[in-house]
Coordinates of N, CA and C in Angstrom, one line a residue:
Chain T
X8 N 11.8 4.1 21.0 CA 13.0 3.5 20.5 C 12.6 2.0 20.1
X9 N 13.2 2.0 19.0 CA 12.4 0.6 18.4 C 13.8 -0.1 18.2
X10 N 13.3 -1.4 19.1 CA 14.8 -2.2 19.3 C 14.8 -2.9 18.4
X11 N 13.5 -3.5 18.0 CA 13.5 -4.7 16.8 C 13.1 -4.3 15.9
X12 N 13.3 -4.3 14.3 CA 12.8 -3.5 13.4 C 12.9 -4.6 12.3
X13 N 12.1 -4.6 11.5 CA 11.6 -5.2 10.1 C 11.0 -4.1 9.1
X14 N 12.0 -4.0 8.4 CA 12.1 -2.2 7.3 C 11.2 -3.0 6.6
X15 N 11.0 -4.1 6.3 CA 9.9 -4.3 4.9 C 8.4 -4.8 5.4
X16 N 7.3 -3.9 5.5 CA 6.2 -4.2 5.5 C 5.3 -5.4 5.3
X17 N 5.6 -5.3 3.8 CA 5.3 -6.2 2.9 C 6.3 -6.8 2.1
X18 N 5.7 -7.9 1.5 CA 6.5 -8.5 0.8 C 5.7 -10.0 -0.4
X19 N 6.0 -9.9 -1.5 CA 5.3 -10.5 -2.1 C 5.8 -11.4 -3.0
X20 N 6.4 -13.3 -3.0 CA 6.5 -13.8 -3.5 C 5.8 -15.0 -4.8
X21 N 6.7 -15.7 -5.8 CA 5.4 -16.6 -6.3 C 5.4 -17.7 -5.3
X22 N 4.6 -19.0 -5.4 CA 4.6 -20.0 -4.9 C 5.9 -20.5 -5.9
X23 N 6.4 -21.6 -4.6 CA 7.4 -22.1 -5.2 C 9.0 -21.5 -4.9
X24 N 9.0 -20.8 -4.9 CA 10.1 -19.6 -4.6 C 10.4 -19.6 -3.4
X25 N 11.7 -18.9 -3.0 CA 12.1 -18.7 -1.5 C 11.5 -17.2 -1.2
X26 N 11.3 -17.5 0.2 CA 10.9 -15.9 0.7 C 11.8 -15.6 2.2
X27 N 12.1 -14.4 1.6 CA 13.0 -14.1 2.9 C 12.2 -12.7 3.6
X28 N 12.3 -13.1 5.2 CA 11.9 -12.0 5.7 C 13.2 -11.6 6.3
X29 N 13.5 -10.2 6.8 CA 14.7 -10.1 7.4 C 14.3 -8.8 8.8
X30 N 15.4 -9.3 9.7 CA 14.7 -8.6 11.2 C 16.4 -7.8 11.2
X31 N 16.0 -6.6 11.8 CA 17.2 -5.9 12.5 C 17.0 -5.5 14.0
X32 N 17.6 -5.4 14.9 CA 17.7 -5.5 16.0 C 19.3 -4.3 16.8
X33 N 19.0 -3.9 17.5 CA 19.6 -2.7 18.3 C 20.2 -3.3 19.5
X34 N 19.7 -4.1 20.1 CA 20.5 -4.5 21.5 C 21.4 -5.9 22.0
X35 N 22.4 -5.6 21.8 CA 23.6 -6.3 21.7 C 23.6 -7.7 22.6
X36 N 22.6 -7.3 24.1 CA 22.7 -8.5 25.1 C 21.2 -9.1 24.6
X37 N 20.5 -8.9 22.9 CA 19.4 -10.3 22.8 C 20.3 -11.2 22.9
X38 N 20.0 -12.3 23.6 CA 20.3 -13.7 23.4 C 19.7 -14.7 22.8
X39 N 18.4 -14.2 22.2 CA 17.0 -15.7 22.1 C 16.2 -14.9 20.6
X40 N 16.1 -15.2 19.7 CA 15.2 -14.8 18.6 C 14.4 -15.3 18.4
X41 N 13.2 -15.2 17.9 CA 12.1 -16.2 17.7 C 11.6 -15.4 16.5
X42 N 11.0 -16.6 15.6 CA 10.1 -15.8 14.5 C 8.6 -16.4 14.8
X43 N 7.7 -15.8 14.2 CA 6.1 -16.0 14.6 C 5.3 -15.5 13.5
X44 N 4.2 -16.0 13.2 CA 3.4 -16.0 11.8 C 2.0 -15.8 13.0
X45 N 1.4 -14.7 12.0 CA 0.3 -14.9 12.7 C -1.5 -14.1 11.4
X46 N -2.1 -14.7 12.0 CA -3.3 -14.6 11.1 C -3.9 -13.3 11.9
X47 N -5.0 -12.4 10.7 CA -5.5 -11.1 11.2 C -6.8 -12.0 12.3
X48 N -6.6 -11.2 14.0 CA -7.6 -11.9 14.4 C -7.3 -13.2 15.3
X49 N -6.4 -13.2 15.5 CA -5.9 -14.6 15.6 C -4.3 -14.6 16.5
X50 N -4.4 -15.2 18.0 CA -2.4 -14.7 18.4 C -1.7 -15.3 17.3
X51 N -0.3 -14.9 17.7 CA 0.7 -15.3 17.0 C 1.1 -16.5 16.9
X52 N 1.4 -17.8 16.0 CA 2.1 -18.8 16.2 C 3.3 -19.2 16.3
X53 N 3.9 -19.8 17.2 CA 5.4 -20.0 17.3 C 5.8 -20.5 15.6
X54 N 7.1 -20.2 15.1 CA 7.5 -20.9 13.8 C 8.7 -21.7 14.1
X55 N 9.9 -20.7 14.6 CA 11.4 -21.0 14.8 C 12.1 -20.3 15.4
X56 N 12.6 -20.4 16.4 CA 13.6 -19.7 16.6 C 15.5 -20.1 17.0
X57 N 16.3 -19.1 17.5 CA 17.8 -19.2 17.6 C 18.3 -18.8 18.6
X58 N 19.1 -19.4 19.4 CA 20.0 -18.7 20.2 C 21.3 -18.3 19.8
X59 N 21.2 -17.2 20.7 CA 22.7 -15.9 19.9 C 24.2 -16.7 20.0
X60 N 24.2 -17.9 20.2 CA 25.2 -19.4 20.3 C 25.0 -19.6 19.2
X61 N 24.4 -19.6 18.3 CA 24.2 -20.0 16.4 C 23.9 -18.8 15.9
X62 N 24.7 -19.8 14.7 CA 24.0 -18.5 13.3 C 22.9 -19.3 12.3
X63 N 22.4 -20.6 13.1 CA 21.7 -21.2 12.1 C 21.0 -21.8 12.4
X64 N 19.6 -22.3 11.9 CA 18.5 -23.0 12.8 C 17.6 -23.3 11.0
X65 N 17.8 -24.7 11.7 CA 16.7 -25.5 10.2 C 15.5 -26.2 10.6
X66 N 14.3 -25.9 10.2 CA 13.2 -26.8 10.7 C 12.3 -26.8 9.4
X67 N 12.7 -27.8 8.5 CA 11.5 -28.3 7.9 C 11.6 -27.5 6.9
X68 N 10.6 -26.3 6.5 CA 10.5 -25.4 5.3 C 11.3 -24.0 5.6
X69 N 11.5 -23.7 7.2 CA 12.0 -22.8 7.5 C 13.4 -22.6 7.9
X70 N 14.4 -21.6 7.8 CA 15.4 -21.5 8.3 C 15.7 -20.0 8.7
X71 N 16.5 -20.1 9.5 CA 16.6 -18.3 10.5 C 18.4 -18.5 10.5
X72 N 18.4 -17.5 10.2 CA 20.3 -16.6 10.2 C 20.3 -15.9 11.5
X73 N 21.0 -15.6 11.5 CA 21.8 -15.0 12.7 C 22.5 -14.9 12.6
X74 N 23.0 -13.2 12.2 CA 24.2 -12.7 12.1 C 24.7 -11.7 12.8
X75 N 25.4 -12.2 14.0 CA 25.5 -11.3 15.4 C 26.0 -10.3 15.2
X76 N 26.8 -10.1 14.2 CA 27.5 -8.4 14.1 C 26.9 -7.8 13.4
X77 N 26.3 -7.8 12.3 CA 25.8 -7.0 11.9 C 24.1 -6.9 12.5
X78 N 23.9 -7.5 13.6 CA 22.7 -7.7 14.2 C 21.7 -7.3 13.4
X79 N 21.4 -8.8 12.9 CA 20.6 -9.2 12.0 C 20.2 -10.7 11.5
X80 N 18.7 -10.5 11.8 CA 18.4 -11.9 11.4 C 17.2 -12.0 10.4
X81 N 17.2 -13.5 9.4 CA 16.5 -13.2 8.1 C 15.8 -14.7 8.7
X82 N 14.7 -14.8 7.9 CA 13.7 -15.9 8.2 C 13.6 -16.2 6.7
X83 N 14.1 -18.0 6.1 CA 14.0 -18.0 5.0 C 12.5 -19.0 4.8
X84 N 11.9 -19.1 3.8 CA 10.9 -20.3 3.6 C 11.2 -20.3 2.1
X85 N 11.3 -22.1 2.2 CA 11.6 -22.8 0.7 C 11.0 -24.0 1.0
X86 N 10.1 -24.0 -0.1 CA 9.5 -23.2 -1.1 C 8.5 -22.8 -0.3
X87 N 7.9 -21.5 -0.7 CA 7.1 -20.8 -0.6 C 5.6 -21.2 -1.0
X88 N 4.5 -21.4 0.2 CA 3.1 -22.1 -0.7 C 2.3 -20.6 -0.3
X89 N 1.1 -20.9 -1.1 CA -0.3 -20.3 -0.7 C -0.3 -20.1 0.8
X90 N -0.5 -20.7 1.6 CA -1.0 -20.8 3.0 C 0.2 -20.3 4.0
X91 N 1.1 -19.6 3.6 CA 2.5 -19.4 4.2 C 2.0 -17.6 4.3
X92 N 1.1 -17.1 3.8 CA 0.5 -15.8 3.5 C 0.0 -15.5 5.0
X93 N 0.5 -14.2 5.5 CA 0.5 -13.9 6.6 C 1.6 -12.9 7.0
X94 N 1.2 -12.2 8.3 CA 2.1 -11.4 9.0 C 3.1 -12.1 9.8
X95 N 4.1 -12.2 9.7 CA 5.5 -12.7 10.3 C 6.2 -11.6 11.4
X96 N 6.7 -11.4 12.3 CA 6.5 -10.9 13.3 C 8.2 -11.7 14.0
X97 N 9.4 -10.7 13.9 CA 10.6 -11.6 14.5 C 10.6 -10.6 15.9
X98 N 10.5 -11.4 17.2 CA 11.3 -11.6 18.6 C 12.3 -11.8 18.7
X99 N 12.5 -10.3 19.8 CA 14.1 -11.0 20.9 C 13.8 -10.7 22.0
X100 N 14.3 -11.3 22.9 CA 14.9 -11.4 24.2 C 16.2 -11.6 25.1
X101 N 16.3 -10.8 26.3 CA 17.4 -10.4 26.4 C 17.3 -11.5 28.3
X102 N 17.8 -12.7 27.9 CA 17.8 -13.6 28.9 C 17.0 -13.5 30.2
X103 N 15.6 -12.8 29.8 CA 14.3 -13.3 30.6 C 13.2 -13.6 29.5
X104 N 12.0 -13.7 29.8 CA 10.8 -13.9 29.0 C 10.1 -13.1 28.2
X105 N 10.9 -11.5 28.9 CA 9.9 -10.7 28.0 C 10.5 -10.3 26.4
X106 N 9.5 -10.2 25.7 CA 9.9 -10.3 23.9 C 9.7 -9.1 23.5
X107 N 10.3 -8.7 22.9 CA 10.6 -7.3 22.2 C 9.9 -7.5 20.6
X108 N 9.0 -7.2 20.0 CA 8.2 -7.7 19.3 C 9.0 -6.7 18.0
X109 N 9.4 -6.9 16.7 CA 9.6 -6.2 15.7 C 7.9 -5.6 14.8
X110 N 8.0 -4.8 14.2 CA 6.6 -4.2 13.1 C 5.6 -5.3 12.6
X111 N 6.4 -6.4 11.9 CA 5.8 -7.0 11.3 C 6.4 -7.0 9.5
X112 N 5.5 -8.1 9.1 CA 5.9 -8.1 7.9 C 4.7 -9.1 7.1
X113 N 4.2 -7.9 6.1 CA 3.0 -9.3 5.9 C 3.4 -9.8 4.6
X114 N 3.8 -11.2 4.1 CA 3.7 -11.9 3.2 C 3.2 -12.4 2.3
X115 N 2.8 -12.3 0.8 CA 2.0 -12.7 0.1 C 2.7 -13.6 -0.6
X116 N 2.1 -14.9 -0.8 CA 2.1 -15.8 -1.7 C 1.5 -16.0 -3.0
X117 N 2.1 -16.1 -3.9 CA 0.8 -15.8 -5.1 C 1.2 -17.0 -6.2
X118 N 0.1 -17.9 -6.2 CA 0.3 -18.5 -7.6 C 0.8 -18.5 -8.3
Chain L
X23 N 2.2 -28.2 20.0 CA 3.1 -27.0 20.9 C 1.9 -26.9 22.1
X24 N 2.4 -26.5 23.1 CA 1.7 -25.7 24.0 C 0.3 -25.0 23.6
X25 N -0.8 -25.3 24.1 CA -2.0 -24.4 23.8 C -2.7 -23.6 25.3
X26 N -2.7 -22.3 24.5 CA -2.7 -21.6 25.9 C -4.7 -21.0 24.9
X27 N -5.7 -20.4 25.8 CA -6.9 -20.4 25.3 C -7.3 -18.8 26.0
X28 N -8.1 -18.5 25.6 CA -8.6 -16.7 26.0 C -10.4 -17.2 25.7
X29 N -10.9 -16.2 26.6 CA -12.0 -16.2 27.0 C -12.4 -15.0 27.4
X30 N -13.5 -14.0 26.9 CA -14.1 -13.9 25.7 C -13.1 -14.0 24.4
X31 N -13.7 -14.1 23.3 CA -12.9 -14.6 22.0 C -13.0 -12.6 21.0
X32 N -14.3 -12.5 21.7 CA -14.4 -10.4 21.8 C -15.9 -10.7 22.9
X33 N -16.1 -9.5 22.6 CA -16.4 -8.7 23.6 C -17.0 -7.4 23.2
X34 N -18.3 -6.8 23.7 CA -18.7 -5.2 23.5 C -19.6 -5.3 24.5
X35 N -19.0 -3.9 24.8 CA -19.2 -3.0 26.4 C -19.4 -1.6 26.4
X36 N -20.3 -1.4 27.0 CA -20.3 0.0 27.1 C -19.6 1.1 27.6
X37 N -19.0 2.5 27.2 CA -18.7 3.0 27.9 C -18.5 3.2 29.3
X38 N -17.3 2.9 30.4 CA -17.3 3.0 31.9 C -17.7 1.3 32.3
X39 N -18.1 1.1 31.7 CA -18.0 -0.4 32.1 C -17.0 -1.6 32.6
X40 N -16.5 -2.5 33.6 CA -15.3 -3.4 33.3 C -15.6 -4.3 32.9
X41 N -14.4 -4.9 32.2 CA -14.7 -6.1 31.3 C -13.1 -7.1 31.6
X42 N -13.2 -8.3 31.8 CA -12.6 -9.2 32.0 C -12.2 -10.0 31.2
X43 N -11.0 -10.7 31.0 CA -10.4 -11.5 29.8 C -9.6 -12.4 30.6
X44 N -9.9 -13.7 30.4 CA -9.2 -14.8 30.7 C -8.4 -15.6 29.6
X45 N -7.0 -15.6 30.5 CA -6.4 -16.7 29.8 C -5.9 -17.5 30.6
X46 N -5.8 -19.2 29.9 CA -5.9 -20.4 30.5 C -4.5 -21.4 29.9
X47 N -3.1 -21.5 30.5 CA -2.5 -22.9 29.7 C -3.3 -23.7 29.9
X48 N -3.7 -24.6 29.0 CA -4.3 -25.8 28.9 C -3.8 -27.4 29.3
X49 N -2.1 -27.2 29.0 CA -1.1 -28.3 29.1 C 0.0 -27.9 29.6
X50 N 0.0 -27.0 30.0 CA 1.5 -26.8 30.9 C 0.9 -25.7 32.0
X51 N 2.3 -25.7 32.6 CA 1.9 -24.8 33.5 C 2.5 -23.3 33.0
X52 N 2.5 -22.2 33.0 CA 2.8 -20.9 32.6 C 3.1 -20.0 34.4
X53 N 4.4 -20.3 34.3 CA 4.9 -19.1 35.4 C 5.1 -17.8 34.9
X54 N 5.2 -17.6 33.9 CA 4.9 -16.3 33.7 C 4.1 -16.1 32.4
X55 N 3.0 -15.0 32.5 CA 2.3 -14.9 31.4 C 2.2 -13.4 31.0
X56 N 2.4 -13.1 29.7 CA 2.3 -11.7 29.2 C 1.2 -11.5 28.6
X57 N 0.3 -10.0 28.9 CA -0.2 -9.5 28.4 C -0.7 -8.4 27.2
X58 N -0.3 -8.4 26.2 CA 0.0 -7.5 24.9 C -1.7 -7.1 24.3
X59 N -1.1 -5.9 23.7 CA -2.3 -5.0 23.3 C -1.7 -4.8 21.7
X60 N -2.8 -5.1 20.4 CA -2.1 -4.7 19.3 C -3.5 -4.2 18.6
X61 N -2.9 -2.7 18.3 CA -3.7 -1.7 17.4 C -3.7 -2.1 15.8
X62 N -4.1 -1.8 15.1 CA -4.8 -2.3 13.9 C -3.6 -1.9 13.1
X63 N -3.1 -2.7 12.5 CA -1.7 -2.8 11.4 C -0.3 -2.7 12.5
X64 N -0.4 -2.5 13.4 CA 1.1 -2.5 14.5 C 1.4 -3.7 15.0
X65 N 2.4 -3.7 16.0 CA 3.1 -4.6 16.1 C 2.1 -5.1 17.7
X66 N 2.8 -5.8 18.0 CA 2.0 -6.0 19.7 C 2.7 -5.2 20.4
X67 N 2.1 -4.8 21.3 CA 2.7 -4.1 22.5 C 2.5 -4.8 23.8
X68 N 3.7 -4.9 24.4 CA 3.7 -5.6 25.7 C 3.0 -4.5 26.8
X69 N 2.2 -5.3 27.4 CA 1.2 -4.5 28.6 C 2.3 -4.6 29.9
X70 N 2.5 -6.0 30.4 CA 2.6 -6.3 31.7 C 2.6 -7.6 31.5
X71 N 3.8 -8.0 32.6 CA 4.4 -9.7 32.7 C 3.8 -10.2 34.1
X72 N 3.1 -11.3 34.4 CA 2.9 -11.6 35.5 C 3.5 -12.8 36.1
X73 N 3.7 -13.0 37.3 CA 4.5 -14.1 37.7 C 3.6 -14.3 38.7
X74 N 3.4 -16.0 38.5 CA 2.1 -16.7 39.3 C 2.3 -16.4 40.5
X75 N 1.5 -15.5 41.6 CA 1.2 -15.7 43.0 C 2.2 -14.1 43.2
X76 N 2.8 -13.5 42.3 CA 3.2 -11.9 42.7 C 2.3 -11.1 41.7
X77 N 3.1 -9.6 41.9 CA 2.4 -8.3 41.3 C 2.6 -8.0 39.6
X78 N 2.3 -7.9 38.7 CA 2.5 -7.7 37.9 C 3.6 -6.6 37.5
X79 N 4.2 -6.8 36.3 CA 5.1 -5.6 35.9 C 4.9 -4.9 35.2
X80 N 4.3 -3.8 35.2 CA 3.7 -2.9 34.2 C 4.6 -2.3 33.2
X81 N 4.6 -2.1 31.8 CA 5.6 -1.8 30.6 C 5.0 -0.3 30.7
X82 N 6.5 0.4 30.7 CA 6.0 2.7 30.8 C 4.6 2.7 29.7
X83 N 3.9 3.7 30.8 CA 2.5 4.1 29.8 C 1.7 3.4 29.8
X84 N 1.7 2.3 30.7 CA 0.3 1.5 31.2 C -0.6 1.6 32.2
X85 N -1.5 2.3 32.8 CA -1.8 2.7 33.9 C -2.4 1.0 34.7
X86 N -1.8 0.8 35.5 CA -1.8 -0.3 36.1 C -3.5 -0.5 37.2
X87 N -3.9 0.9 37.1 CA -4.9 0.9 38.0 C -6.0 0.4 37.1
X88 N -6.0 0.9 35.5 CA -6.7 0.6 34.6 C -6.8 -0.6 34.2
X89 N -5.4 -1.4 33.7 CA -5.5 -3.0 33.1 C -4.9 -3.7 34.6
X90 N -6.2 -4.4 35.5 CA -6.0 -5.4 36.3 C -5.7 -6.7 36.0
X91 N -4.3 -6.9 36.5 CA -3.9 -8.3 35.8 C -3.8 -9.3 37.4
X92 N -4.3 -10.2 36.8 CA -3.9 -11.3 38.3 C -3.5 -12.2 37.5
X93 N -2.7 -12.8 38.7 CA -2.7 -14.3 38.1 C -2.4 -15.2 39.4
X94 N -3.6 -15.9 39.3 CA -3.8 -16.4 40.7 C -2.6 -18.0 40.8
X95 N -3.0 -18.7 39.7 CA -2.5 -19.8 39.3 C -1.3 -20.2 38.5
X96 N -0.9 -21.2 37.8 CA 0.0 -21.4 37.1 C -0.8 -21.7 35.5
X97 N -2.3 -21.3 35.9 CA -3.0 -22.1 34.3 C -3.8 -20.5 33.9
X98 N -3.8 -19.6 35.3 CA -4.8 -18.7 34.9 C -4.0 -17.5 35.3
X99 N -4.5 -16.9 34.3 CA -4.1 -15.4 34.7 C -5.0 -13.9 33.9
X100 N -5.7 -13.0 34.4 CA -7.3 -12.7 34.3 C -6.6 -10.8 34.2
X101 N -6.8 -9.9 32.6 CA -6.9 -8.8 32.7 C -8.3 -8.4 32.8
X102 N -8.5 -7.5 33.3 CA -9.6 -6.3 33.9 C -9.3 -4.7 33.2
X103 N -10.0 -4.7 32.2 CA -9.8 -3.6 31.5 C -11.1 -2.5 32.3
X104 N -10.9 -1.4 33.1 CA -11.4 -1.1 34.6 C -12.2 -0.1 33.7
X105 N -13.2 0.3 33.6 CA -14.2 1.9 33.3 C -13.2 1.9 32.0
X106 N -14.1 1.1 31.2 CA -13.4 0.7 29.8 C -14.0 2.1 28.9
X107 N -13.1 3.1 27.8 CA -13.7 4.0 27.3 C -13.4 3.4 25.7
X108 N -14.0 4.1 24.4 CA -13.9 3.5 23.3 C -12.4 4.1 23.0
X109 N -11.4 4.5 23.5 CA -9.6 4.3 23.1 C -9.1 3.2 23.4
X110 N -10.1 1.9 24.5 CA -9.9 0.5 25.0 C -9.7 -0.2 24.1
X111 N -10.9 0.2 23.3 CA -11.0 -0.8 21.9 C -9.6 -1.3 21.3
X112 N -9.5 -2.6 21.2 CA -8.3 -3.2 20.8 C -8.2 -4.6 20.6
X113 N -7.2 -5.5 20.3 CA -7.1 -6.6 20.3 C -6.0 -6.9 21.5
X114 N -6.2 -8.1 22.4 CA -5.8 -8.3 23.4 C -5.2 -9.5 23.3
X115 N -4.1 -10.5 23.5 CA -3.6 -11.4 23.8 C -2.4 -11.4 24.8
X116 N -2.6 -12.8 25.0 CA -2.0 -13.2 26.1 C -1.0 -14.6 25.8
X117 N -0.2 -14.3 26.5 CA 1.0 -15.6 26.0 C 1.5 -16.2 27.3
X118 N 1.9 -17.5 27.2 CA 2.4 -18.3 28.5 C 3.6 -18.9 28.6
X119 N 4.2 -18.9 29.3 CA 5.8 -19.6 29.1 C 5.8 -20.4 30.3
X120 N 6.9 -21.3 30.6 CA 7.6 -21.5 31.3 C 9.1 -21.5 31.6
X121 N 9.6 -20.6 32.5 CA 10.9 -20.2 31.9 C 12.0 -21.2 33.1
X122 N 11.3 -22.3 33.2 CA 12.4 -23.9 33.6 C 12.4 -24.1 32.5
X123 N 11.6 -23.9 31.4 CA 12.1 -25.1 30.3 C 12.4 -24.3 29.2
X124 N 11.8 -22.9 28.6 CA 12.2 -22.6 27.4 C 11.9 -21.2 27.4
X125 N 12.5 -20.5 26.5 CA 12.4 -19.1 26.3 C 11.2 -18.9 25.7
X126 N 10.4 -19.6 25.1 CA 9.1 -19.8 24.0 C 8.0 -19.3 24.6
X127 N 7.2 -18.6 23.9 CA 6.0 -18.5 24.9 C 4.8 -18.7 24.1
X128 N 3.8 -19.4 24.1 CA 2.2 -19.8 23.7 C 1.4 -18.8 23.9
X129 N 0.9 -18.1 22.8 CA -0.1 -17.3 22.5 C -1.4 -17.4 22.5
X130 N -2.3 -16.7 22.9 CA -4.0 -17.3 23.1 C -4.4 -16.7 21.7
X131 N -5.4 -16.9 21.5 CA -6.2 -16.7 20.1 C -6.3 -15.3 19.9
X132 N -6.2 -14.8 21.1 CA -6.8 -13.0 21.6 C -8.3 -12.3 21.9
X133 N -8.2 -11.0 22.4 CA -9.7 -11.6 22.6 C -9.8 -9.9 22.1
X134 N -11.0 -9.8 21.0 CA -11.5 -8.3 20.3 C -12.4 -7.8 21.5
X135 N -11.7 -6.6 21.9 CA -12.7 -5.8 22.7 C -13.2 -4.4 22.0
X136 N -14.8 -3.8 21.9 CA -15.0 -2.8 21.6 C -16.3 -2.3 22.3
X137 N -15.5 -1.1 22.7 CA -16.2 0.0 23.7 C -17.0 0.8 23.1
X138 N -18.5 0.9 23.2 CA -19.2 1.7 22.5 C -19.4 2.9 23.4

């Protein structure tokens, strides 16, 4: 049973452009989302995350939705560079530590 | 941010062999640290959560006698992948929190294990 799900694999933007990844989710008591970028080979890096108290979280290039009813959350990046190329990876948690990891989603940036 | 470190970075062992993986917070302390296993294009999969100075919690389908987790300290916490066979083979990481201060948890680099 797959609680956290990211239906798009892939995904392939130009530079410059916004890129949206988007997370769906099944259990009503996550309270804590996190997104995470990570290189092949390499753990995951924290990026951003939300608590289920917002629908909105801004840091810098990135921004995360959170939209509790239709339980669902999107990871936006503007603008999109080269080096943003990578598997993105959205977390939840259900008010302890342990994280419920979605598929993945790997991102291409292209000139 | 928090840097948490893994040691070996990989690893190759022979069949039936044990093989040991450390992970270290470097700057905080980590009360609880998870252990995740991710197969080649998948997601991570959570092994077992350990909480400094108790028993680990093993996630359905982990044989606990196989992946030995300790965690002695608040900086260390040590899997033991036990009479390792080549289905071991995997990428291993480990992540650190502290859950007085944030839901976030610090990721190690991971460490490539392969069983010949």
């Amino acid at each position: 049973d797959q609680q956290v799900k990211q239906n798009s694999p892939s995904l392939s933007v130009q530079e410059g452009r916004i890129s949206i990844l988007n997370c769906d989710y099944t259990n009503s008591m996550f309270d804590y989302f996190l997104w995470y970028k990570k290189y092949p080979a390499e753990g995951p890096t924290f990026l951003i995350s939300i608590s289920s108290i917002k629908d909105k979280n801004e840091d810098g290039r990135f921004t995360v939705f959170l939209n509790k009813s239709a339980k669902h959350l999107s990871l936006h990046i503007v603008p999109s560079q080269p080096g943003d190329s990578a598997v993105y990876f959205c977390a939840a948690s259900e008010n302890t530590d342990k994280l419920i990891f979605g598929t993945g989603t790997r991102l291409q940036v292209f000139p | 941010g928090a840097v948490v470190s893994q040691h070996p970075s990989w690893v190759i062992c022979k069949s039936g062999t044990s093989v040991k993986i450390e992970c270290r917070s470097l700057d905080f302390q980590a009360t609880t640290m998870f252990w995740y296993r991710q197969f080649p294009k998948q997601s991570l999969m959570l092994m077992a959560t350990s909480n400094e100075g108790s028993k680990a919690t093993y996630e359905q389908g982990v044989e606990k006698d196989k992946f030995l987790i300790n965690h002695a300290s608040l900086t260390l916490s040590t899997l033991t992948v036990t009479s390792a066979h080549p289905e071991d083979s995997s990428f291993y990481i480990c992540s650190g929190g502290d859950r007085g201060t944030s839901n976030e948890q610090f990721f190690g680099p991971g460490t490539r294990l392969t069983v010949l």
